[in-house]
Each structure stands twice: as C-alpha cells, then as structure tokens.
Amino acid sequence: MNCFSSIIFALVIATDMASAQEAKPSALEAEVRAIMEGYDDSVRANTLKLIAAKTEQERATFRASVPAVGSAAQRVLAFISAHRDDPAAIVGLNWVIERAANTTEGDAALNLLGTQFLTQTGMAPAVKSLQYQAAAKVEATLLAIREKNTHRQERASATYALAVQQFQKFESAIDSSATNEGKTRAMELFSEVTGPYADVVVDNMKLSESAAQMLFELANLTEGCTAPDIEGSDSEGVKFNLKDYRGQPVVVVFWSDGCHACHDLMPMIAQQVTAAAAKRVVLLGVSGDTAEGAKASMASHHFSLRTWADGSTGGSIQRLYNIRRYPTIYLLDAAGGIRYKGSAVAPLAERMKQLP
C-alpha cells in the first residue's frame, strides 16, 4: 500500500469509527428504546402469527390479540417525565404520539408536544403523524408549531399535516362553500410544502414529493375532473386501456388481497353494478397484487372482475391515482368524468342511479 493509499485508508477507518460512535445511543436512549422495541417486537410476533394462520378462526383470534400499547406508553411517559431535558425524551415522545394515538397516553403526549416540547427540534415525525388524528384535537398544536417553532423540519411537518387535514375537510364537506374552502386551503398549504420546504425530508420521505401528489389529486382526481387513462395488463396478461370503455359508465375499484374489507365489498359492488344494468355500467378493478396474486385472491374470495394487476401496492397505476387506502372506488360517466370517489357502496349506488 503506497503512502497516499495509507492516508486514505486511515481516514476511512477514522470516519467509520466516528460514525459508529455517533450512531451509538446514549445509556438513556438505549433505556427508552428497550421499552419501545419490546412492545414493537410483541406486535411483530403477533403479526407473524396472523400471517401464518391457516383458518379464518385463527386469523380472527390473532387480530383480537394485538398487544395493547397502554402499558408501554405509560412507561415511556414516566421516562420522559424523569428525563425531560435529555434528547432521549424526544425519542420517547415521538414514539408515544405515533404509536398510542387516540389513547389516554397518546393525549398526554400530545399535550406535552403542545407545551413543553412545542419549540423543540427532533419532533418532526410525531408532528407529521398528526395528519391522522382528528383536526379538532390537533389543529391548534399544528398552528402553534408553524408560528413558534423555528426549526424547518418541524414547521414543514406541521404545514404538511395541516394540508392533509384540510384535504380531509374538503373530501367530507357536504356543501359547496365548505368544499371550495377546504380545497383552496389544502392547495395553499401543499404548495407551501413544495416551495419553501421542498428539500425537507422526514421519516426518509421528501415531504414535497408527497405534497406534489396531493396537489395532482386535487387538480385532476376530484369529482368533475376527467379521469386519467389507465394502461396495463389484466390478470390474464391481456393489455387494455380505460379509454377502451369510453362511451359507457365505468366503476373502477382499487383493491388488494391484503384488504379484508375489499373481500366483503366486492360482491356488494358487483351487485349494485348488476342492478344498474340499464345504465350499461362496466365494473373494472386495479389490484395491488401480481397477476397470479389477483387471480388467487378472486378465486379464494369468490368474486370476479376484469382487473389491472399493478404488481404491488406501490404500482404505477396506483401512484398515478395517488391511492392512499383500499378500497378506493371511482364512478366515471360515459365521457370519463368522475362522478363519485370514495370507499362506500351506498353513495356509489345513489350516484349510479343519477347517471343518464
């Protein structure tokens, strides 16, 4: 090894050692992580049993035996109280807010975030996770973080979570005023994430990329818009396009074998489409499975429809439609216009009755 190589080798070793030292958690962080990981491991073990279950009765047993988070969350909260000023407290608080949402312990953690930890750095994952909680519970905290926290990750996360909350208000609105208000505010906040906070990464995800998808959905995938074309292969390997069905109303159901609700709803959706036979409605699907997986799922759960096999839950068709939950149901009119978007059968049936 020449002198230059020796120097480079020594620098690499020194860098690796420094990184290892930096990555090694403190004794207090190791203590709180042991509590958190103990709970997570118990949930993981139960999930593996659920996956391996052979009968529906066994699966029901394991679904009902998911370990409760309360005890572990209480221990982490006690740790936070005892070590308020240590960085390990932030690690624990993130975990309780994310894992114990909508529990007594989760509410206590949320209160800590909105008071003692309001201006802290390191809370971005928990702040971002507030998008999943009720707006009435978390909106004041998110607004306070935007106003008083000077750290970009936390401000970006609060902005993103508020945008999602506004999007949900838009989707659930029952009058045009609330619909327009929610849509306008959501687009403003998502645009802020793609602008000043375009480079912010939280939980290994660039927030601006997700915000851009939400902006696309708001502009192109809401009622009144023309649905983007879908191109791909069905579960038999035959290529086809959504536009092939232009001239007929179409119901498109995004589903996956892992969605238990889909198994129950598919026959109900098919029944409603059959009842609307006079409207010439066509039923199609997009499966987040391989072609073989989609065929096996349909055979196992006794339903049948022509379905694009998108390969995985992150397939290209689902990315185009920004699918965030299963099932997602679209009703398109004969011109391809979106007449309904949601997850419920009753409003779908009502909208099909309104088709010309």
mmCIF file of C-alpha atoms in Angstrom:
data_model
loop_
_atom_site.group_PDB
_atom_site.id
_atom_site.type_symbol
_atom_site.label_atom_id
_atom_site.label_comp_id
_atom_site.label_asym_id
_atom_site.label_seq_id
_atom_site.Cartn_x
_atom_site.Cartn_y
_atom_site.Cartn_z
ATOM 1 C CA MET A 1 0.000 0.000 0.000
ATOM 2 C CA ASN A 2 1.513 3.385 -1.021
ATOM 3 C CA CYS A 3 1.603 6.449 1.255
ATOM 4 C CA PHE A 4 -1.450 8.118 -0.335
ATOM 5 C CA SER A 5 -3.498 4.903 -0.066
ATOM 6 C CA SER A 6 -2.451 4.508 3.567
ATOM 7 C CA ILE A 7 -3.656 8.010 4.362
ATOM 8 C CA ILE A 8 -6.998 7.409 2.623
ATOM 9 C CA PHE A 9 -7.380 4.062 4.405
ATOM 10 C CA ALA A 10 -6.684 5.692 7.771
ATOM 11 C CA LEU A 11 -9.179 8.465 7.047
ATOM 12 C CA VAL A 12 -11.862 5.932 6.085
ATOM 13 C CA ILE A 13 -11.279 3.938 9.264
ATOM 14 C CA ALA A 14 -11.368 7.089 11.381
ATOM 15 C CA THR A 15 -14.581 8.222 9.700
ATOM 16 C CA ASP A 16 -16.184 4.817 10.215
ATOM 17 C CA MET A 17 -15.188 4.829 13.887
ATOM 18 C CA ALA A 18 -16.553 8.349 14.363
ATOM 19 C CA SER A 19 -19.799 7.387 12.655
ATOM 20 C CA ALA A 20 -20.108 4.316 14.838
ATOM 21 C CA GLN A 21 -19.563 6.427 17.938
ATOM 22 C CA GLU A 22 -22.143 8.957 16.769
ATOM 23 C CA ALA A 23 -24.640 6.204 15.955
ATOM 24 C CA LYS A 24 -24.271 4.521 19.338
ATOM 25 C CA PRO A 25 -27.210 5.595 21.523
ATOM 26 C CA SER A 26 -26.661 7.010 24.984
ATOM 27 C CA ALA A 27 -27.491 4.884 28.005
ATOM 28 C CA LEU A 28 -30.748 6.795 28.485
ATOM 29 C CA GLU A 29 -31.742 6.441 24.831
ATOM 30 C CA ALA A 30 -30.980 2.715 24.988
ATOM 31 C CA GLU A 31 -33.209 2.509 28.076
ATOM 32 C CA VAL A 32 -36.229 4.102 26.424
ATOM 33 C CA ARG A 33 -35.663 2.236 23.165
ATOM 34 C CA ALA A 34 -35.719 -1.060 25.074
ATOM 35 C CA ILE A 35 -39.267 -0.256 26.233
ATOM 36 C CA MET A 36 -40.372 0.792 22.757
ATOM 37 C CA GLU A 37 -38.770 -2.140 20.975
ATOM 38 C CA GLY A 38 -40.166 -4.602 23.487
ATOM 39 C CA TYR A 39 -43.673 -3.513 22.574
ATOM 40 C CA ASP A 40 -42.943 -3.354 18.841
ATOM 41 C CA ASP A 41 -41.461 -6.868 18.945
ATOM 42 C CA SER A 42 -44.612 -8.229 20.603
ATOM 43 C CA VAL A 43 -46.777 -6.655 17.890
ATOM 44 C CA ARG A 44 -44.467 -8.051 15.209
ATOM 45 C CA ALA A 45 -44.678 -11.551 16.699
ATOM 46 C CA ASN A 46 -48.467 -11.400 16.739
ATOM 47 C CA THR A 47 -48.485 -10.200 13.120
ATOM 48 C CA LEU A 48 -46.328 -13.129 12.041
ATOM 49 C CA LYS A 49 -48.784 -15.499 13.716
ATOM 50 C CA LEU A 50 -51.625 -13.787 11.865
ATOM 51 C CA ILE A 51 -49.831 -14.195 8.539
ATOM 52 C CA ALA A 52 -49.140 -17.862 9.249
ATOM 53 C CA ALA A 53 -52.713 -18.614 10.386
ATOM 54 C CA LYS A 54 -54.431 -21.303 8.311
ATOM 55 C CA THR A 55 -58.077 -20.654 9.115
ATOM 56 C CA GLU A 56 -60.284 -17.570 9.422
ATOM 57 C CA GLN A 57 -60.924 -18.515 13.062
ATOM 58 C CA GLU A 58 -57.182 -18.461 13.782
ATOM 59 C CA ARG A 59 -56.817 -15.126 11.978
ATOM 60 C CA ALA A 60 -59.692 -13.669 13.997
ATOM 61 C CA THR A 61 -58.011 -14.841 17.206
ATOM 62 C CA PHE A 62 -54.736 -13.108 16.372
ATOM 63 C CA ARG A 63 -56.473 -9.922 15.172
ATOM 64 C CA ALA A 64 -58.176 -9.781 18.567
ATOM 65 C CA SER A 65 -54.928 -10.381 20.464
ATOM 66 C CA VAL A 66 -52.859 -7.433 19.203
ATOM 67 C CA PRO A 67 -50.931 -6.240 22.274
ATOM 68 C CA ALA A 68 -52.306 -3.049 23.857
ATOM 69 C CA VAL A 69 -49.913 -0.116 23.808
ATOM 70 C CA GLY A 70 -51.057 1.443 27.085
ATOM 71 C CA SER A 71 -48.598 -0.159 29.481
ATOM 72 C CA ALA A 72 -45.521 0.516 27.330
ATOM 73 C CA ALA A 73 -46.701 4.086 26.632
ATOM 74 C CA GLN A 74 -47.113 4.739 30.369
ATOM 75 C CA ARG A 75 -43.540 3.585 30.993
ATOM 76 C CA VAL A 76 -42.224 5.831 28.231
ATOM 77 C CA LEU A 77 -44.190 8.810 29.585
ATOM 78 C CA ALA A 78 -42.689 8.180 33.027
ATOM 79 C CA PHE A 79 -39.250 8.117 31.410
ATOM 80 C CA ILE A 80 -39.963 11.457 29.675
ATOM 81 C CA SER A 81 -41.053 12.986 32.975
ATOM 82 C CA ALA A 82 -37.867 11.829 34.682
ATOM 83 C CA HIS A 83 -35.527 12.919 31.866
ATOM 84 C CA ARG A 84 -37.306 15.930 30.397
ATOM 85 C CA ASP A 85 -34.132 17.698 29.209
ATOM 86 C CA ASP A 86 -32.369 14.678 27.729
ATOM 87 C CA PRO A 87 -32.581 14.091 23.941
ATOM 88 C CA ALA A 88 -33.846 10.579 24.718
ATOM 89 C CA ALA A 89 -37.096 12.155 25.951
ATOM 90 C CA ILE A 90 -37.770 13.380 22.396
ATOM 91 C CA VAL A 91 -37.208 9.867 21.061
ATOM 92 C CA GLY A 92 -39.793 8.567 23.519
ATOM 93 C CA LEU A 93 -42.296 11.346 22.875
ATOM 94 C CA ASN A 94 -42.215 10.732 19.122
ATOM 95 C CA TRP A 95 -42.944 7.065 19.759
ATOM 96 C CA VAL A 96 -45.900 7.618 22.113
ATOM 97 C CA ILE A 97 -47.545 10.163 19.807
ATOM 98 C CA GLU A 98 -47.192 7.862 16.799
ATOM 99 C CA ARG A 99 -47.945 4.502 18.447
ATOM 100 C CA ALA A 100 -50.529 5.494 21.064
ATOM 101 C CA ALA A 101 -52.663 7.958 19.114
ATOM 102 C CA ASN A 102 -56.204 8.398 20.432
ATOM 103 C CA THR A 103 -55.442 6.801 23.795
ATOM 104 C CA THR A 104 -55.138 8.451 27.219
ATOM 105 C CA GLU A 105 -51.359 8.126 26.963
ATOM 106 C CA GLY A 106 -51.329 9.495 23.434
ATOM 107 C CA ASP A 107 -53.368 12.507 24.500
ATOM 108 C CA ALA A 108 -50.942 13.139 27.358
ATOM 109 C CA ALA A 109 -48.039 13.019 24.898
ATOM 110 C CA LEU A 110 -49.873 15.380 22.557
ATOM 111 C CA ASN A 111 -50.288 17.829 25.432
ATOM 112 C CA LEU A 112 -46.529 17.655 26.104
ATOM 113 C CA LEU A 113 -45.830 18.359 22.432
ATOM 114 C CA GLY A 114 -48.060 21.426 22.520
ATOM 115 C CA THR A 115 -46.484 22.825 25.681
ATOM 116 C CA GLN A 116 -43.076 21.712 26.952
ATOM 117 C CA PHE A 117 -41.793 20.458 23.585
ATOM 118 C CA LEU A 118 -43.506 22.982 21.276
ATOM 119 C CA THR A 119 -40.296 24.654 20.094
ATOM 120 C CA GLN A 120 -38.025 21.602 20.182
ATOM 121 C CA THR A 121 -36.220 20.070 17.236
ATOM 122 C CA GLY A 122 -36.398 16.320 16.619
ATOM 123 C CA MET A 123 -40.214 16.176 16.824
ATOM 124 C CA ALA A 124 -40.911 16.180 13.065
ATOM 125 C CA PRO A 125 -42.003 12.516 12.803
ATOM 126 C CA ALA A 126 -44.584 12.973 15.558
ATOM 127 C CA VAL A 127 -45.758 16.288 14.108
ATOM 128 C CA LYS A 128 -46.212 14.749 10.664
ATOM 129 C CA SER A 129 -48.158 11.817 12.165
ATOM 130 C CA LEU A 130 -50.785 14.255 13.495
ATOM 131 C CA GLN A 131 -52.280 14.253 9.993
ATOM 132 C CA TYR A 132 -54.042 11.016 11.012
ATOM 133 C CA GLN A 133 -55.706 12.455 14.114
ATOM 134 C CA ALA A 134 -58.929 14.473 14.338
ATOM 135 C CA ALA A 135 -58.450 18.082 13.257
ATOM 136 C CA ALA A 136 -60.351 19.376 16.285
ATOM 137 C CA LYS A 137 -57.779 17.716 18.539
ATOM 138 C CA VAL A 138 -54.524 18.656 16.807
ATOM 139 C CA GLU A 139 -55.117 21.775 14.708
ATOM 140 C CA ALA A 140 -54.228 24.248 17.473
ATOM 141 C CA THR A 141 -50.955 22.428 18.168
ATOM 142 C CA LEU A 142 -50.035 22.326 14.477
ATOM 143 C CA LEU A 143 -50.752 26.031 14.056
ATOM 144 C CA ALA A 144 -48.674 26.808 17.149
ATOM 145 C CA ILE A 145 -45.730 24.822 15.773
ATOM 146 C CA ARG A 146 -45.924 26.766 12.495
ATOM 147 C CA GLU A 147 -45.923 30.018 14.436
ATOM 148 C CA LYS A 148 -43.442 29.374 17.239
ATOM 149 C CA ASN A 149 -41.100 26.539 16.236
ATOM 150 C CA THR A 150 -38.067 27.883 14.329
ATOM 151 C CA HIS A 151 -36.868 24.509 13.002
ATOM 152 C CA ARG A 152 -37.649 23.811 9.325
ATOM 153 C CA GLN A 153 -38.398 20.100 9.703
ATOM 154 C CA GLU A 154 -40.986 20.728 12.397
ATOM 155 C CA ARG A 155 -42.556 23.679 10.538
ATOM 156 C CA ALA A 156 -42.694 21.712 7.287
ATOM 157 C CA SER A 157 -44.232 18.714 9.056
ATOM 158 C CA ALA A 158 -46.886 20.911 10.683
ATOM 159 C CA THR A 159 -47.669 22.528 7.330
ATOM 160 C CA TYR A 160 -47.970 19.132 5.652
ATOM 161 C CA ALA A 161 -50.199 17.726 8.413
ATOM 162 C CA LEU A 162 -52.460 20.791 8.265
ATOM 163 C CA ALA A 163 -52.699 20.399 4.488
ATOM 164 C CA VAL A 164 -53.834 16.798 4.891
ATOM 165 C CA GLN A 165 -56.384 17.904 7.484
ATOM 166 C CA GLN A 166 -57.759 20.482 5.034
ATOM 167 C CA PHE A 167 -57.853 17.852 2.297
ATOM 168 C CA GLN A 168 -59.930 15.630 4.562
ATOM 169 C CA LYS A 169 -62.308 18.523 5.261
ATOM 170 C CA PHE A 170 -62.638 19.000 1.505
ATOM 171 C CA GLU A 171 -63.418 15.321 0.950
ATOM 172 C CA SER A 172 -66.038 15.173 3.720
ATOM 173 C CA ALA A 173 -67.687 18.541 3.012
ATOM 174 C CA ILE A 174 -71.428 18.437 2.305
ATOM 175 C CA ASP A 175 -71.877 21.908 0.832
ATOM 176 C CA SER A 176 -70.091 23.770 -1.941
ATOM 177 C CA SER A 177 -68.776 26.527 0.324
ATOM 178 C CA ALA A 178 -67.008 24.091 2.665
ATOM 179 C CA THR A 179 -65.794 22.073 -0.332
ATOM 180 C CA ASN A 180 -64.216 25.086 -2.015
ATOM 181 C CA GLU A 181 -62.741 26.390 1.245
ATOM 182 C CA GLY A 182 -61.131 23.042 2.103
ATOM 183 C CA LYS A 183 -59.759 22.539 -1.402
ATOM 184 C CA THR A 184 -58.343 26.065 -1.647
ATOM 185 C CA ARG A 185 -56.654 25.917 1.760
ATOM 186 C CA ALA A 186 -55.267 22.419 1.138
ATOM 187 C CA MET A 187 -53.744 23.530 -2.159
ATOM 188 C CA GLU A 188 -52.188 26.591 -0.493
ATOM 189 C CA LEU A 189 -50.568 24.519 2.241
ATOM 190 C CA PHE A 190 -49.380 21.721 -0.069
ATOM 191 C CA SER A 191 -47.928 24.376 -2.396
ATOM 192 C CA GLU A 192 -46.020 25.795 0.592
ATOM 193 C CA VAL A 193 -44.533 22.354 1.227
ATOM 194 C CA THR A 194 -43.410 22.083 -2.412
ATOM 195 C CA GLY A 195 -41.966 25.617 -2.285
ATOM 196 C CA PRO A 196 -40.093 26.835 0.819
ATOM 197 C CA TYR A 197 -39.868 23.332 2.277
ATOM 198 C CA ALA A 198 -39.101 21.468 -0.959
ATOM 199 C CA ASP A 199 -35.912 19.917 0.429
ATOM 200 C CA VAL A 200 -37.260 18.758 3.812
ATOM 201 C CA VAL A 201 -37.087 15.014 4.491
ATOM 202 C CA VAL A 202 -38.991 13.352 7.356
ATOM 203 C CA ASP A 203 -39.029 9.604 8.002
ATOM 204 C CA ASN A 204 -36.918 9.084 4.852
ATOM 205 C CA MET A 205 -39.624 10.770 2.764
ATOM 206 C CA LYS A 206 -39.306 14.075 0.956
ATOM 207 C CA LEU A 207 -42.483 15.876 2.009
ATOM 208 C CA SER A 208 -42.590 17.887 -1.223
ATOM 209 C CA GLU A 209 -42.952 14.717 -3.314
ATOM 210 C CA SER A 210 -45.990 13.589 -1.364
ATOM 211 C CA ALA A 211 -47.389 17.130 -1.422
ATOM 212 C CA ALA A 212 -46.993 17.247 -5.212
ATOM 213 C CA GLN A 213 -49.012 14.015 -5.495
ATOM 214 C CA MET A 214 -51.736 15.513 -3.339
ATOM 215 C CA LEU A 215 -51.787 18.655 -5.498
ATOM 216 C CA PHE A 216 -52.158 16.464 -8.591
ATOM 217 C CA GLU A 217 -55.042 14.624 -6.933
ATOM 218 C CA LEU A 218 -56.791 17.867 -6.021
ATOM 219 C CA ALA A 219 -56.402 19.207 -9.564
ATOM 220 C CA ASN A 220 -57.116 16.033 -11.537
ATOM 221 C CA LEU A 221 -58.779 13.338 -9.427
ATOM 222 C CA THR A 222 -61.796 15.001 -7.841
ATOM 223 C CA GLU A 223 -65.438 14.956 -8.900
ATOM 224 C CA GLY A 224 -65.922 16.833 -12.164
ATOM 225 C CA CYS A 225 -62.440 16.037 -13.488
ATOM 226 C CA THR A 226 -61.789 13.649 -16.367
ATOM 227 C CA ALA A 227 -60.096 10.515 -15.026
ATOM 228 C CA PRO A 228 -56.553 9.874 -16.316
ATOM 229 C CA ASP A 229 -56.273 6.954 -18.695
ATOM 230 C CA ILE A 230 -55.162 3.620 -17.271
ATOM 231 C CA GLU A 231 -52.996 1.344 -19.370
ATOM 232 C CA GLY A 232 -51.750 -2.073 -18.358
ATOM 233 C CA SER A 233 -52.388 -5.799 -18.368
ATOM 234 C CA ASP A 234 -55.201 -7.681 -16.703
ATOM 235 C CA SER A 235 -54.784 -10.750 -14.519
ATOM 236 C CA GLU A 236 -54.683 -12.904 -17.658
ATOM 237 C CA GLY A 237 -51.854 -10.854 -19.141
ATOM 238 C CA VAL A 238 -54.034 -9.114 -21.760
ATOM 239 C CA LYS A 239 -53.270 -5.416 -22.292
ATOM 240 C CA PHE A 240 -56.148 -2.950 -22.181
ATOM 241 C CA ASN A 241 -56.893 0.714 -21.505
ATOM 242 C CA LEU A 242 -59.525 2.542 -19.522
ATOM 243 C CA LYS A 243 -60.318 4.675 -22.562
ATOM 244 C CA ASP A 244 -61.377 1.475 -24.373
ATOM 245 C CA TYR A 245 -64.596 1.760 -22.350
ATOM 246 C CA ARG A 246 -65.292 5.395 -23.234
ATOM 247 C CA GLY A 247 -68.986 5.676 -24.112
ATOM 248 C CA GLN A 248 -70.049 3.555 -21.124
ATOM 249 C CA PRO A 249 -70.121 4.414 -17.415
ATOM 250 C CA VAL A 250 -67.348 2.612 -15.531
ATOM 251 C CA VAL A 251 -66.815 1.688 -11.884
ATOM 252 C CA VAL A 252 -63.096 1.289 -11.080
ATOM 253 C CA VAL A 253 -62.231 -0.308 -7.743
ATOM 254 C CA PHE A 254 -58.694 -0.120 -6.383
ATOM 255 C CA TRP A 255 -58.192 -3.165 -4.166
ATOM 256 C CA SER A 256 -55.651 -5.627 -2.827
ATOM 257 C CA ASP A 257 -55.674 -9.141 -1.437
ATOM 258 C CA GLY A 258 -54.409 -7.733 1.857
ATOM 259 C CA CYS A 259 -57.531 -5.552 2.177
ATOM 260 C CA HIS A 260 -60.044 -7.619 4.167
ATOM 261 C CA ALA A 261 -62.790 -5.036 3.654
ATOM 262 C CA CYS A 262 -62.335 -5.409 -0.117
ATOM 263 C CA HIS A 263 -63.208 -9.100 0.069
ATOM 264 C CA ASP A 264 -66.583 -8.254 1.598
ATOM 265 C CA LEU A 265 -67.327 -5.182 -0.509
ATOM 266 C CA MET A 266 -66.518 -6.590 -3.956
ATOM 267 C CA PRO A 267 -69.665 -8.775 -4.179
ATOM 268 C CA MET A 268 -71.744 -5.844 -2.918
ATOM 269 C CA ILE A 269 -70.285 -3.517 -5.552
ATOM 270 C CA ALA A 270 -70.877 -6.127 -8.248
ATOM 271 C CA GLN A 271 -74.480 -6.466 -7.087
ATOM 272 C CA GLN A 272 -75.032 -2.717 -7.395
ATOM 273 C CA VAL A 273 -73.482 -2.677 -10.885
ATOM 274 C CA THR A 274 -75.774 -5.522 -11.909
ATOM 275 C CA ALA A 275 -78.752 -3.599 -10.524
ATOM 276 C CA ALA A 276 -77.725 -0.688 -12.755
ATOM 277 C CA ALA A 277 -77.698 -2.873 -15.889
ATOM 278 C CA ALA A 278 -79.937 -0.406 -17.712
ATOM 279 C CA LYS A 279 -77.149 2.168 -17.398
ATOM 280 C CA ARG A 280 -74.650 -0.215 -19.090
ATOM 281 C CA VAL A 281 -72.162 0.236 -16.238
ATOM 282 C CA VAL A 282 -68.894 -1.697 -16.541
ATOM 283 C CA LEU A 283 -67.041 -2.937 -13.430
ATOM 284 C CA LEU A 284 -63.222 -2.905 -13.520
ATOM 285 C CA GLY A 285 -60.537 -3.181 -10.879
ATOM 286 C CA VAL A 286 -56.935 -2.250 -10.175
ATOM 287 C CA SER A 287 -55.249 -4.772 -7.910
ATOM 288 C CA GLY A 288 -52.174 -4.019 -5.843
ATOM 289 C CA ASP A 289 -51.047 -7.591 -6.480
ATOM 290 C CA THR A 290 -49.294 -9.601 -9.158
ATOM 291 C CA ALA A 291 -51.474 -11.231 -11.824
ATOM 292 C CA GLU A 292 -51.173 -14.566 -10.032
ATOM 293 C CA GLY A 293 -51.963 -12.983 -6.675
ATOM 294 C CA ALA A 294 -55.032 -11.185 -8.033
ATOM 295 C CA LYS A 295 -56.396 -14.364 -9.624
ATOM 296 C CA ALA A 296 -55.815 -16.394 -6.462
ATOM 297 C CA SER A 297 -57.498 -13.732 -4.316
ATOM 298 C CA MET A 298 -60.573 -13.543 -6.543
ATOM 299 C CA ALA A 299 -60.889 -17.334 -6.570
ATOM 300 C CA SER A 300 -60.419 -17.568 -2.811
ATOM 301 C CA HIS A 301 -62.977 -14.867 -2.009
ATOM 302 C CA HIS A 302 -65.484 -15.746 -4.724
ATOM 303 C CA PHE A 303 -65.658 -12.617 -6.843
ATOM 304 C CA SER A 304 -64.614 -11.861 -10.385
ATOM 305 C CA LEU A 305 -63.915 -8.714 -12.392
ATOM 306 C CA ARG A 306 -61.509 -7.636 -15.067
ATOM 307 C CA THR A 307 -58.665 -6.068 -13.163
ATOM 308 C CA TRP A 308 -55.375 -4.461 -13.963
ATOM 309 C CA ALA A 309 -52.656 -6.261 -11.996
ATOM 310 C CA ASP A 310 -50.455 -3.416 -10.751
ATOM 311 C CA GLY A 311 -47.804 -5.699 -9.265
ATOM 312 C CA SER A 312 -47.656 -4.192 -5.783
ATOM 313 C CA THR A 313 -49.377 -1.650 -3.559
ATOM 314 C CA GLY A 314 -46.942 0.930 -4.953
ATOM 315 C CA GLY A 315 -47.583 0.099 -8.612
ATOM 316 C CA SER A 316 -47.577 2.713 -11.365
ATOM 317 C CA ILE A 317 -51.367 2.903 -11.748
ATOM 318 C CA GLN A 318 -51.868 3.425 -8.020
ATOM 319 C CA ARG A 319 -49.148 6.095 -7.982
ATOM 320 C CA LEU A 320 -50.906 7.861 -10.864
ATOM 321 C CA TYR A 321 -54.175 7.874 -8.900
ATOM 322 C CA ASN A 322 -52.380 8.593 -5.584
ATOM 323 C CA ILE A 323 -54.149 5.690 -3.881
ATOM 324 C CA ARG A 324 -53.870 6.022 -0.097
ATOM 325 C CA ARG A 325 -56.438 3.490 1.074
ATOM 326 C CA TYR A 326 -58.274 0.351 -0.038
ATOM 327 C CA PRO A 327 -60.825 0.117 -1.374
ATOM 328 C CA THR A 328 -60.968 3.340 -3.361
ATOM 329 C CA ILE A 329 -63.919 3.426 -5.731
ATOM 330 C CA TYR A 330 -64.366 5.675 -8.760
ATOM 331 C CA LEU A 331 -67.557 6.049 -10.791
ATOM 332 C CA LEU A 332 -66.928 7.519 -14.239
ATOM 333 C CA ASP A 333 -69.611 8.676 -16.617
ATOM 334 C CA ALA A 334 -69.620 7.786 -20.313
ATOM 335 C CA ALA A 335 -67.267 10.670 -21.086
ATOM 336 C CA GLY A 336 -64.775 9.588 -18.417
ATOM 337 C CA GLY A 337 -65.803 12.283 -15.937
ATOM 338 C CA ILE A 338 -65.505 11.464 -12.246
ATOM 339 C CA ARG A 339 -68.995 11.280 -10.711
ATOM 340 C CA TYR A 340 -68.057 9.607 -7.403
ATOM 341 C CA LYS A 341 -64.876 8.880 -5.473
ATOM 342 C CA GLY A 342 -64.892 7.167 -2.096
ATOM 343 C CA SER A 343 -64.954 3.867 -0.255
ATOM 344 C CA ALA A 344 -68.659 3.300 0.445
ATOM 345 C CA VAL A 345 -71.179 1.325 -1.583
ATOM 346 C CA ALA A 346 -74.374 3.235 -0.707
ATOM 347 C CA PRO A 347 -73.325 6.595 -2.214
ATOM 348 C CA LEU A 348 -71.911 4.749 -5.224
ATOM 349 C CA ALA A 349 -75.312 3.131 -5.809
ATOM 350 C CA GLU A 350 -77.031 6.503 -5.474
ATOM 351 C CA ARG A 351 -74.704 8.149 -7.979
ATOM 352 C CA MET A 352 -75.221 5.321 -10.467
ATOM 353 C CA LYS A 353 -78.963 5.988 -10.309
ATOM 354 C CA GLN A 354 -78.254 9.581 -11.299
ATOM 355 C CA LEU A 355 -76.392 8.583 -14.478
ATOM 356 C CA PRO A 356 -78.188 9.489 -17.715
#
